[in-house]
Short mmCIF file of C-alpha atoms and ligand atoms in Angstrom, two decimals:
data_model
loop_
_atom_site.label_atom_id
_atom_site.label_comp_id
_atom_site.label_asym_id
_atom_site.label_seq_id
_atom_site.Cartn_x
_atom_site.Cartn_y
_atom_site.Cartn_z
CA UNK A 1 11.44 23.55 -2.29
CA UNK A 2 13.42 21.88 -4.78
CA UNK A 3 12.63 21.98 -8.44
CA UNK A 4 14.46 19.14 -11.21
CA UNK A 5 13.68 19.11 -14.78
CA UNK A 6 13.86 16.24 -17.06
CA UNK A 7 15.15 14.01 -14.45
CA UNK A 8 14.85 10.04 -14.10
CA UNK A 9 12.44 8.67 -11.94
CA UNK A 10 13.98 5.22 -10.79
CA UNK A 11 15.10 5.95 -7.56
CA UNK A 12 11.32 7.53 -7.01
CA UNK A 13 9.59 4.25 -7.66
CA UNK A 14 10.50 0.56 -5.96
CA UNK A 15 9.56 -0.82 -8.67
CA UNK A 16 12.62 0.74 -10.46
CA UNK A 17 10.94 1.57 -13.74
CA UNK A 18 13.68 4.28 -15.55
CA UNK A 19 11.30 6.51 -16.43
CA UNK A 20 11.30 10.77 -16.77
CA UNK A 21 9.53 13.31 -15.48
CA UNK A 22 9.36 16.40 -17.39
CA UNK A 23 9.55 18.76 -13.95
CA UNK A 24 9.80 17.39 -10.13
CA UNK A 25 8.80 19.44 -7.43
CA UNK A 26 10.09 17.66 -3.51
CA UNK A 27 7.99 19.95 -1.27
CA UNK A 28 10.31 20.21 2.41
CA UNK A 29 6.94 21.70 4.00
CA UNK A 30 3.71 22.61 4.61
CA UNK A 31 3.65 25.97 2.95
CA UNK A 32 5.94 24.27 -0.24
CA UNK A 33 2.47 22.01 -0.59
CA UNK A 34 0.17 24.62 -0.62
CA UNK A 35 2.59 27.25 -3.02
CA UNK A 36 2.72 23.75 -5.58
CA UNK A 37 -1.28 23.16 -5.00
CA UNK A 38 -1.93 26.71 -6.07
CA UNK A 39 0.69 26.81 -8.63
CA UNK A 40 1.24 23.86 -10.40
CA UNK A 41 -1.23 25.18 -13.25
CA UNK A 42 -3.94 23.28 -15.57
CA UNK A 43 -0.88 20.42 -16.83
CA UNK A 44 -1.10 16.59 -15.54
CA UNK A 45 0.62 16.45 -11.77
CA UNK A 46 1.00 13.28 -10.22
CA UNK A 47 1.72 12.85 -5.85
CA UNK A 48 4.12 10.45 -5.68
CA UNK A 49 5.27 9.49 -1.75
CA UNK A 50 7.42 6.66 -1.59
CA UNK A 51 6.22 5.30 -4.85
CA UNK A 52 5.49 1.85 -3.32
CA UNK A 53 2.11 1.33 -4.73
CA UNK A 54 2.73 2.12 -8.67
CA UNK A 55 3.91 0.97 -12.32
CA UNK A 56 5.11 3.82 -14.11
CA UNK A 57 4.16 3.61 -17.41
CA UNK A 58 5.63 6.00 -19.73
CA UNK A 59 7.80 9.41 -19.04
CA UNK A 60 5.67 11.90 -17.56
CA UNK A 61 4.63 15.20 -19.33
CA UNK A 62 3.72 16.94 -15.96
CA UNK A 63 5.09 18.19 -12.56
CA UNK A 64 6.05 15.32 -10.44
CA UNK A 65 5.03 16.31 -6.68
CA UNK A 66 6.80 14.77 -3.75
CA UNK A 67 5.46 15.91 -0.12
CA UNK A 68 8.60 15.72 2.37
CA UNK A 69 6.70 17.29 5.33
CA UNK A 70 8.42 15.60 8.55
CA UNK A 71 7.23 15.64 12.15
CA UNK A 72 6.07 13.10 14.10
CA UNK A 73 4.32 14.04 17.30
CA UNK A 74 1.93 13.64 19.92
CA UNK A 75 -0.79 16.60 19.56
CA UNK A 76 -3.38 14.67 22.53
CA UNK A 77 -3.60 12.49 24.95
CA UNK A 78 -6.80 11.44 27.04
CA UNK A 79 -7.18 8.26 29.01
CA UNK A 80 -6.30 5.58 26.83
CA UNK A 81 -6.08 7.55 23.45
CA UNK A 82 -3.37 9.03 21.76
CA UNK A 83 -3.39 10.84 19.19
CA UNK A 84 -0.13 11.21 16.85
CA UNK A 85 0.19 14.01 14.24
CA UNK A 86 2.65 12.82 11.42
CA UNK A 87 3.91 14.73 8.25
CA UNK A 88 2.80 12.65 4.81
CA UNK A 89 6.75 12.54 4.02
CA UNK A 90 7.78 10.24 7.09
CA UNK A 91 8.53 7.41 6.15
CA UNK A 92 6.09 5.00 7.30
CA UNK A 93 7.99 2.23 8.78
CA UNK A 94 9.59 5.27 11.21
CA UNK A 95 5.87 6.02 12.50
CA UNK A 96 5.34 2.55 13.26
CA UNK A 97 8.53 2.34 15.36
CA UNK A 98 7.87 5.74 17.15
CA UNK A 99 4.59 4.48 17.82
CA UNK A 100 5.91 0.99 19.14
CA UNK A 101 8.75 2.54 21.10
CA UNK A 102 6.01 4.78 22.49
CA UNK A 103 4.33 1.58 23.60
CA UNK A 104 1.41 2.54 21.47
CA UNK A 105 -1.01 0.01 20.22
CA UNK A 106 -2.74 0.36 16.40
CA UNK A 107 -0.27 0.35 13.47
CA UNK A 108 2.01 -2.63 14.93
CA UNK A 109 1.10 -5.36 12.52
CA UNK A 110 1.53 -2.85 9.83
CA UNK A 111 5.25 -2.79 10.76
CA UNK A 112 7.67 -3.39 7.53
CA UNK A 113 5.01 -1.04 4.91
CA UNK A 114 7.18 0.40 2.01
CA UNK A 115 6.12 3.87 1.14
CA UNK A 116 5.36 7.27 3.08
CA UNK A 117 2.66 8.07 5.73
CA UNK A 118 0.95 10.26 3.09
CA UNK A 119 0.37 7.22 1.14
CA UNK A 120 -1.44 5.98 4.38
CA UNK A 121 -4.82 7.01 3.48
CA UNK A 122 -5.02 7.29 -0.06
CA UNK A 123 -4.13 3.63 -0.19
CA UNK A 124 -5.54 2.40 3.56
CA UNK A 125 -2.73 0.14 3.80
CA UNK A 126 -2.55 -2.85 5.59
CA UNK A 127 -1.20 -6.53 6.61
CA UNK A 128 -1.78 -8.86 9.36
CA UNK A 129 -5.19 -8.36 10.03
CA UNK A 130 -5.17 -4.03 10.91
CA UNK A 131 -5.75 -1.85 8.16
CA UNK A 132 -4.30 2.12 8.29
CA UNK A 133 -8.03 3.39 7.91
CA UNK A 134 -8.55 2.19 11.43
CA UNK A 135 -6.20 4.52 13.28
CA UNK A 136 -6.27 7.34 10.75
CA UNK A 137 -8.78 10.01 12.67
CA UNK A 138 -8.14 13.25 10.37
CA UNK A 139 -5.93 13.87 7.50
CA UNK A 140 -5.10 17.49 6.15
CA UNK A 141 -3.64 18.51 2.95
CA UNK A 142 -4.62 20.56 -0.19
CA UNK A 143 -6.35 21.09 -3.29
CA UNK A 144 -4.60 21.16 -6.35
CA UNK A 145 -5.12 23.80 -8.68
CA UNK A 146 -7.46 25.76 -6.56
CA UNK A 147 -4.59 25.97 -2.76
CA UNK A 148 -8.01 25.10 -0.66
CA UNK A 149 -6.84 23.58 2.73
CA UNK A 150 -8.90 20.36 3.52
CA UNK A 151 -9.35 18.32 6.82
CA UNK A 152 -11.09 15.10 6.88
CA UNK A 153 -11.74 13.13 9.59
CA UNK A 154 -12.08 9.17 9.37
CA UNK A 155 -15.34 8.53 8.63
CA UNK A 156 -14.65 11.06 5.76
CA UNK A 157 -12.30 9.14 4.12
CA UNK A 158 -14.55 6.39 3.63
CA UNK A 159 -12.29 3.67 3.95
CA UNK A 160 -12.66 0.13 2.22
CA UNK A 161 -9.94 -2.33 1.12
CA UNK A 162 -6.97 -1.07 -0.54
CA UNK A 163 -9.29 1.75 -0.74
CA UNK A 164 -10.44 5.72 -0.07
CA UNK A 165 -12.16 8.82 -0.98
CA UNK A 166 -8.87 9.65 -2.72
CA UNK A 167 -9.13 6.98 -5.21
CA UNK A 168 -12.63 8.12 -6.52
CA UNK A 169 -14.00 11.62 -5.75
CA UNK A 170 -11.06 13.30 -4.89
CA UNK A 171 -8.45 11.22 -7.19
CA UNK A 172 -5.62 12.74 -8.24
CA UNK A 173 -6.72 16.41 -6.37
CA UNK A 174 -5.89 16.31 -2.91
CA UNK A 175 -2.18 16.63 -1.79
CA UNK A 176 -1.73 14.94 1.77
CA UNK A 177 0.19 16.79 4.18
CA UNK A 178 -0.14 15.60 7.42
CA UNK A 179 -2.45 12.23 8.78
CA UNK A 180 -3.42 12.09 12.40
CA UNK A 181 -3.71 8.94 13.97
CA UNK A 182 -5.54 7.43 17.16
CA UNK A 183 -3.39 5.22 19.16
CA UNK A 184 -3.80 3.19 22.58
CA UNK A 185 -1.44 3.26 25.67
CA UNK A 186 -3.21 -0.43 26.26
CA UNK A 187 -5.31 -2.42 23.76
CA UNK A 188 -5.28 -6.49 21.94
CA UNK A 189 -2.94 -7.11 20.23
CA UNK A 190 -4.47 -8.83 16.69
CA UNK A 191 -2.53 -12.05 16.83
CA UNK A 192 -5.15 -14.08 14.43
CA UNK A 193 -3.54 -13.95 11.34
CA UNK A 194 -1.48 -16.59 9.64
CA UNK A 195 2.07 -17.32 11.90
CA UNK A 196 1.75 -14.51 13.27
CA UNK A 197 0.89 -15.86 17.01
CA UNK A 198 3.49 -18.52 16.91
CA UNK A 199 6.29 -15.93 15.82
CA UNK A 200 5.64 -13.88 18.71
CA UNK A 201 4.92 -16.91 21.19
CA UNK A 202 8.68 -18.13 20.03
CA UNK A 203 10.35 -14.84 20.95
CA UNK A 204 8.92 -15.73 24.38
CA UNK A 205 5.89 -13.26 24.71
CA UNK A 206 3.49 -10.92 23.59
CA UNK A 207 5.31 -7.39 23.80
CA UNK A 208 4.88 -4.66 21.37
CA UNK A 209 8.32 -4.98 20.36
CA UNK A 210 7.79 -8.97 19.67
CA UNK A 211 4.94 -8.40 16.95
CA UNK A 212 6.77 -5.62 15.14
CA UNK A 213 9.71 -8.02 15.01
CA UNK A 214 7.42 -11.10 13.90
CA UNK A 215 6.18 -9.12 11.36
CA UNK A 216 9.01 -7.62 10.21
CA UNK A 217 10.76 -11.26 10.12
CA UNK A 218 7.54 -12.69 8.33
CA UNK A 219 7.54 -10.05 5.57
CA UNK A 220 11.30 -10.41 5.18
CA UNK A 221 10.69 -14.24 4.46
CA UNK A 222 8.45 -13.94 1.52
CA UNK A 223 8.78 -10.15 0.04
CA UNK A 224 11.78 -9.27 -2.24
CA UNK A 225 14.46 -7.41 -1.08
CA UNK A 226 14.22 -4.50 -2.57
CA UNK A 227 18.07 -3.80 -3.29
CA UNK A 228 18.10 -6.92 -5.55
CA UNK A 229 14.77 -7.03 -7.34
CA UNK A 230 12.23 -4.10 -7.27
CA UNK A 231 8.08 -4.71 -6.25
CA UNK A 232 5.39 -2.64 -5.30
CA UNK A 233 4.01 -5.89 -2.78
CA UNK A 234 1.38 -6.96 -3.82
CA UNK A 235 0.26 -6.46 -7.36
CA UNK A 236 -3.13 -7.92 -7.43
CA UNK A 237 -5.89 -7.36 -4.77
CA UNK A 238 -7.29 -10.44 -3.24
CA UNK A 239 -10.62 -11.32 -5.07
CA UNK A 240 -14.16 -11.31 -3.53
CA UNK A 241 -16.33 -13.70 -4.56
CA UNK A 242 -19.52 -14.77 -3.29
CA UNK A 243 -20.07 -17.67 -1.12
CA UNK A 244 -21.62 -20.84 -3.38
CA UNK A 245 -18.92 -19.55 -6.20
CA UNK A 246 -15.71 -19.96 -3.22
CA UNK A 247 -17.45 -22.99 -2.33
CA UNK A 248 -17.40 -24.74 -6.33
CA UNK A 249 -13.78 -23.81 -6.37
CA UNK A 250 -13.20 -25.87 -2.89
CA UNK A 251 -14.38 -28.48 -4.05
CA UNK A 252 -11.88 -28.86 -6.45
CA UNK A 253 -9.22 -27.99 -4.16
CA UNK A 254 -10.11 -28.67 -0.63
CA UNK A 255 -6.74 -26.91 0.17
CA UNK A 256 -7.90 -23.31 -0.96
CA UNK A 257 -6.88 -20.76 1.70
CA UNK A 258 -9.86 -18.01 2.26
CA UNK A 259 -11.04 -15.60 4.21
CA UNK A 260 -15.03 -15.59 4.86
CA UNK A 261 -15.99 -12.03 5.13
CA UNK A 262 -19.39 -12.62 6.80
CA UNK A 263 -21.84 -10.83 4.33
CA UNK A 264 -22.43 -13.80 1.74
CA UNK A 265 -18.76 -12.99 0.50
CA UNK A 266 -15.14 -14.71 0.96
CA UNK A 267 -12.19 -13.46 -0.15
CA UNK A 268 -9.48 -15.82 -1.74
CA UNK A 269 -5.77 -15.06 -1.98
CA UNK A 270 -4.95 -14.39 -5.55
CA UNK A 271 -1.29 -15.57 -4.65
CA UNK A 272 -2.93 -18.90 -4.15
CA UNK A 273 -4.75 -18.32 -7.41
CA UNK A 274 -1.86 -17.49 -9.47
CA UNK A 275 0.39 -20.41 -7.86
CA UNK A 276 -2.15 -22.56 -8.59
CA UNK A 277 -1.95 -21.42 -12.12
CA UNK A 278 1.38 -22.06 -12.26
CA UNK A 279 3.09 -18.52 -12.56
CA UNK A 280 4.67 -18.22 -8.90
CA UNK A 281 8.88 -17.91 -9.93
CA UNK A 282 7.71 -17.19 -13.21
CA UNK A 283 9.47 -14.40 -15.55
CA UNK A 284 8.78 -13.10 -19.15
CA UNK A 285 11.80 -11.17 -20.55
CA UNK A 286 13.10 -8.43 -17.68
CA UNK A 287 9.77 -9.17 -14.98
CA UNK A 288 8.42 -11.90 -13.65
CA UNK A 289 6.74 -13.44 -10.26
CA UNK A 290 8.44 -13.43 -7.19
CA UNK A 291 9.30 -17.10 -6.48
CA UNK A 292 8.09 -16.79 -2.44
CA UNK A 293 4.90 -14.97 -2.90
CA UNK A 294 3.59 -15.03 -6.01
CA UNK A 295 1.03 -12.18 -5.53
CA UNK A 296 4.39 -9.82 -6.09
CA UNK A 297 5.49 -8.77 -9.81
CA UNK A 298 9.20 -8.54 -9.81
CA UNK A 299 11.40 -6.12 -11.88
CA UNK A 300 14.21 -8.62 -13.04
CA UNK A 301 16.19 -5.73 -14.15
CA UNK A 302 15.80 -3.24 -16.32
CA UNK A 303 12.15 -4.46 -16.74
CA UNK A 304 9.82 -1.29 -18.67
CA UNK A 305 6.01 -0.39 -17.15
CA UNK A 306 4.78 -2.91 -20.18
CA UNK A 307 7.12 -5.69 -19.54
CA UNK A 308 5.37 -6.03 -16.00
CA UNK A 309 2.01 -5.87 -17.57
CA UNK A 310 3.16 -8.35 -19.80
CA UNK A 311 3.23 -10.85 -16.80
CA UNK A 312 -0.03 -9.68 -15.39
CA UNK A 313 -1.99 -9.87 -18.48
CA UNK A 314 -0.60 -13.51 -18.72
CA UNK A 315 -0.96 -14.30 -15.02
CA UNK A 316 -4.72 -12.62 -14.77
CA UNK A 317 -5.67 -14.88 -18.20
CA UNK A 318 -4.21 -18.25 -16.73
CA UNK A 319 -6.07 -17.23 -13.62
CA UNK A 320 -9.04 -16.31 -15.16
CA UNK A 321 -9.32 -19.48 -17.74
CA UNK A 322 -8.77 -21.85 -14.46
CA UNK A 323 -10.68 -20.19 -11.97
CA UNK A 324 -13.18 -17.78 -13.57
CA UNK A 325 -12.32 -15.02 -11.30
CA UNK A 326 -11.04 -11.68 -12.74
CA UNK A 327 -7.89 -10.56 -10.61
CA UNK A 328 -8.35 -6.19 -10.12
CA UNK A 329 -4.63 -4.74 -10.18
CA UNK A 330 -3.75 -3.07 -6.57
CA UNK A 331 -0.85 -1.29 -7.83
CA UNK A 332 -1.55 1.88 -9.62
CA UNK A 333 -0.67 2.20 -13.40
CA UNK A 334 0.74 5.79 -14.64
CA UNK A 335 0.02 6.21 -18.10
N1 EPU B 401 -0.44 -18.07 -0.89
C1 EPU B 401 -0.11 -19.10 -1.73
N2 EPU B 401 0.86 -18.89 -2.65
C2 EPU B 401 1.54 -17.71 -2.76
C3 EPU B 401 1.17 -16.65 -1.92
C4 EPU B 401 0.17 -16.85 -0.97
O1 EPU B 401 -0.68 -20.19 -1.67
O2 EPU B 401 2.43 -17.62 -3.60
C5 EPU B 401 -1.45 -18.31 0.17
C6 EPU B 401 -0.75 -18.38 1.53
O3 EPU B 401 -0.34 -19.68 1.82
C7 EPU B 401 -1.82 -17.92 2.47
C8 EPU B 401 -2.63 -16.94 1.65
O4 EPU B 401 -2.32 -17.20 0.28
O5 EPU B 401 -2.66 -18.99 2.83
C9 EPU B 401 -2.35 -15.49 2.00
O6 EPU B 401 -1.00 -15.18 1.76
P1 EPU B 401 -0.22 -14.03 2.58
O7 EPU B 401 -0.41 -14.21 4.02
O8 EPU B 401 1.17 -13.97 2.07
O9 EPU B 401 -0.99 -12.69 2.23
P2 EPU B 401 -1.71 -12.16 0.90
O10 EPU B 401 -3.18 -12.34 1.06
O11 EPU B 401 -1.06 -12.72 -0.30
C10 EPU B 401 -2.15 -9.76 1.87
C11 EPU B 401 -1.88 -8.35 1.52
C12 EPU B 401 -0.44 -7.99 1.81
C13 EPU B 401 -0.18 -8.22 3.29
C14 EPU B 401 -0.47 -9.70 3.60
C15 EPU B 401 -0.33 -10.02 5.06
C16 EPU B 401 -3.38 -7.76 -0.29
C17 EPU B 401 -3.52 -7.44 -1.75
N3 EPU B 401 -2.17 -8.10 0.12
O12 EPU B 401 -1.38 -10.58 1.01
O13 EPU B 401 -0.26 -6.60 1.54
O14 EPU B 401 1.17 -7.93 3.63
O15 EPU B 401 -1.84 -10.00 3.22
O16 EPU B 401 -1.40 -9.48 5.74
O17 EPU B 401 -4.37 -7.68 0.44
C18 EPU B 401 0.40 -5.10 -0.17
O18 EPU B 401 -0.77 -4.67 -0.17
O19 EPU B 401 1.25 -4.64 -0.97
C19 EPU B 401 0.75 -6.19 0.70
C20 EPU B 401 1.98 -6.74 0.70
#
């Protein structure tokens, strides 16, 4: 276990917000988790894996927590299924090569994720049409304050868009240690979404290895590099709005991209929202939008937690005065 006081967080967030935390804790294993969850005492604790997924706020008055458990193996195999046991400090992107270089099908199209596999759950990542929650069949950790071990399977986790059980009942409690995930030796691959089927049809086939590069190539193409301006992806979450209200905003603009999620709801992309609003290359002081995909808030260098919600304030208002649609923030904001 290693313990740092008073140190900077900007190399613990892509975002690269220069922020302190008053104590960080990097926990190398299992047992470090569980010493921490019992530990840590009644102060303000915050997980933080990669730290792909927040906007640091302000410097933090508590114990930073950073999981490193590593491991990456194969605990079962039966038939088709696989299942894969990975520590929650792995970096994701690593799982999804194993997995691919395995020739295992489920977490391909989520190939090029920022942030840790213990992130996995909390946040049910996804891209490209597959979403984490699918593959993710139990995920272990523990309790903070109390040290109780917990084990939830799937179905536990209650998985929804860009969301979990560990953004409501068990927010900010539950310390991830390791995620289990069911795989296939042979399954379809999810070709549907976007360029995805061409990119892979140009490499001349549909391999494993040919979607993870697609993917890869695709996010490259529109996401900011992240050694010249920092992100957490996508800022926003993609609004759902209800049928006869997607359809009134068609009309207008007969080009409007959307998804129709089959229950009376579509979902529209809130980059097309906010490019339609005018904000995509966008910047206000040190953040701005990206210029390629303007559902990404960029740090334009030395940018503070409140100079990107600067831009989203203004973005969500323009998008809200043109459209009527209330954008929810994806990332999470540290106060
Ligand atoms: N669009 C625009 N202008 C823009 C950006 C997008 O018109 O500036 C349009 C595109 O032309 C396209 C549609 O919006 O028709 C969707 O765009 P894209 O495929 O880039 O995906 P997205 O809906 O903006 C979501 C996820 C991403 C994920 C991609 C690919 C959310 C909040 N975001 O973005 O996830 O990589 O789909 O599947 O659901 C993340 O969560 O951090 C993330 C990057």
């Amino acid at each position: 276990m290693h313990i740092y006081n008073n140190v900077s967080l900007r190399s613990y967030n892509t975002f690269g917000i220069d922020v302190k935390a008053h104590c960080l804790v990097e926990c190398e294993n299992v047992n470090d988790v569980e010493m921490i969850a019992r530990q840590s005492g009644d102060g303000r604790k915050l997980v933080l894996g990669g730290g792909s997924n927040v906007l640091l706020m302000s410097d933090f008055d508590g114990i930073v927590i950073c999981p490193k458990v590593k491991g990456c193996e194969i605990i079962d195999a039966r038939g088709n299924e696989v299942i894969v046991r990975v520590g929650s400090g792995v970096v994701w992107d690593d799982f999804v090569a194993y997995a691919v270089a395995q020739g295992l099908y489920g977490v391909e199209n989520l190939s090029g994720i920022p942030g840790n596999v213990g992130a996995s759950p909390v946040q049910n990542v996804g891209a490209y049409g597959m979403e984490a929650g699918q593959s993710i069949c139990r995920v272990e950790g523990y309790m903070m304050g109390t040290g109780e071990r917990f084990a939830l399977s799937g179905s536990d986790c209650r998985f929804g868009y860009r969301d979990s059980i560990f953004k409501h009942e068990l927010k900010g409690m539950a310390i991830v240690t390791t995620v289990d995930f069911k795989l296939y030796k042979d399954a379809p691959v999810q070709l549907g979404y976007g360029p995805v089927k061409a990119a892979v049809e140009s490499m001349g086939g549909v391999t494993l290895q040919n979607v993870r590069k697609a993917i890869i190539d695709i996010r490259n193409s529109k996401l900011p590099d992240p050694a010249v301006e920092g992100s957490a992806g996508s800022f926003f979450k993609n609004p759902e709005v209800d049928s006869s209200f997607a359809n009134e905003i068609e009309q207008k603009n007969p080009n409007m991209p959307k998804y129709d999620l089959g229950n009376g709801m579509v979902k529209i992309p809130a980059g097309w929202l906010i490019e339609q609003s005018g904000w995509k290359g966008r910047v206000l002081g040190k953040a701005g939008v990206h210029d390629k995909q303007a559902l990404v808030l960029v740090n334009k260098g030395g940018a503070t937690g409140s100079d990107v919600m600067n831009v989203a304030n203004e973005v969500s208002k323009s998008v809200y005065e043109k459209f009527g649609i209330r954008l929810e923030m994806e990332v999470c904001r540290i106060d």
